[in-house]
């Protein structure tokens, strides 16, 4: 297989784009695609104050690298969730994020959940009896809360995440299986800050396949955490990714067209907000100031009330 641009030996064949490229042309092609996505969806400009949520994985670290190459200045945020799973998952991912930030002289904010809130995500999960003791839903809730809070409190114009096309297609697949209109209408490359207390969220890798991101990280020599979160095994999102991969293997481009057709349908008004949203029933959490559909505390703050209640009853039990 030869590079379509220069005829040298190709390192990657992207069947969905009918495009094979050598190392040097592939490493130029990825940032070009990201730049086109940033412009197409009017994500941000070089004057914006940008915050990237960095997990220590290939997507977010590669995105940081790409944005630097494109001349954007971006600060990072790493959230220490306290997940060990026998592989020191959080500690190791933190290390990868730190190494990248140090090497490129970048600002990395670090929020450690145990230090800030007294418990790790797995501890909180057990204490609050959530998610059948699988920490994923508490983890998602915590990450969203902390990212939004820091982006808002430090005045960033946009909060960036490393979600790639495979992530987005899998989330979309899950949402269409249950037809949650209110989730569907809010899924996309840009989530505007359309409620008080909400940061603007953008996903510059939403059109890039996971396989392309893995190749990019490898070919750029970016060290990243290779193991998956120990709690991801058996998760629905991985199952959905596997189904979509089967589809893609038979029909190259299926994932991209699933996602892009959805964006067209959404733009054409196929989905509508929930009745509550239409009625403007968005409240502000009395504890943290973030928007919520509940009348008093948001789901994150409620979790701590629940945790305190459990603590009280456990202490009483001990008496
Ligand atoms: P995931 O939800 O693990 O698929 O990650 C999706 C995106 O969320 C990543 O590309 C990061 O931008 C962000 N992210 C995930 N975990 C963390 C973390 N511990 N700290 C900061 N950002 C994270
Ligand atoms: Fe959050 Fe696995 S439980 S990353
Ligand atoms: Zn080439
Ligand atoms: Zn709150």
XYZ file of N, CA and C and ligand atoms in Angstrom, residues 145 149 284-292 296-302 304, ligand 4:
58
model
N -19.370 17.537 36.633
C -19.505 18.610 37.613
C -18.196 19.385 37.773
N -17.388 23.230 36.683
C -17.102 24.184 37.753
C -15.789 24.933 37.504
N -31.396 26.302 39.426
C -29.994 26.495 39.787
C -29.782 25.807 41.125
N -28.765 24.992 41.211
C -28.492 24.261 42.456
C -28.186 25.258 43.570
N -28.859 25.105 44.710
C -28.683 26.077 45.789
C -27.309 25.929 46.445
N -26.627 24.805 46.210
C -25.325 24.607 46.829
C -24.167 25.044 45.930
N -24.205 24.626 44.652
C -23.034 24.877 43.787
C -23.307 25.855 42.654
N -24.558 26.197 42.398
C -24.867 27.188 41.354
C -24.922 26.626 39.947
N -24.787 25.314 39.800
C -24.858 24.734 38.445
C -26.316 24.436 38.087
N -26.631 24.440 36.776
C -28.019 24.198 36.377
C -28.438 22.756 36.643
N -29.712 22.566 36.975
C -30.226 21.235 37.286
C -31.719 21.184 36.971
N -34.003 21.840 43.919
C -33.073 22.416 44.902
C -31.609 22.105 44.621
N -31.221 20.864 44.959
C -29.814 20.505 44.755
C -29.638 19.756 43.434
N -28.463 19.942 42.802
C -28.178 19.181 41.579
C -27.813 17.744 41.962
N -27.743 16.872 40.963
C -27.496 15.454 41.239
C -26.169 15.251 41.971
N -25.168 16.063 41.629
C -23.864 15.908 42.285
C -23.958 16.272 43.765
N -24.564 17.408 44.062
C -24.660 17.833 45.468
C -25.574 16.906 46.261
N -26.625 16.411 45.590
C -27.516 15.448 46.268
C -26.749 14.199 46.702
N -23.847 14.055 47.879
C -23.163 14.266 49.152
C -24.143 14.304 50.305
Zn -24.906 21.346 43.037
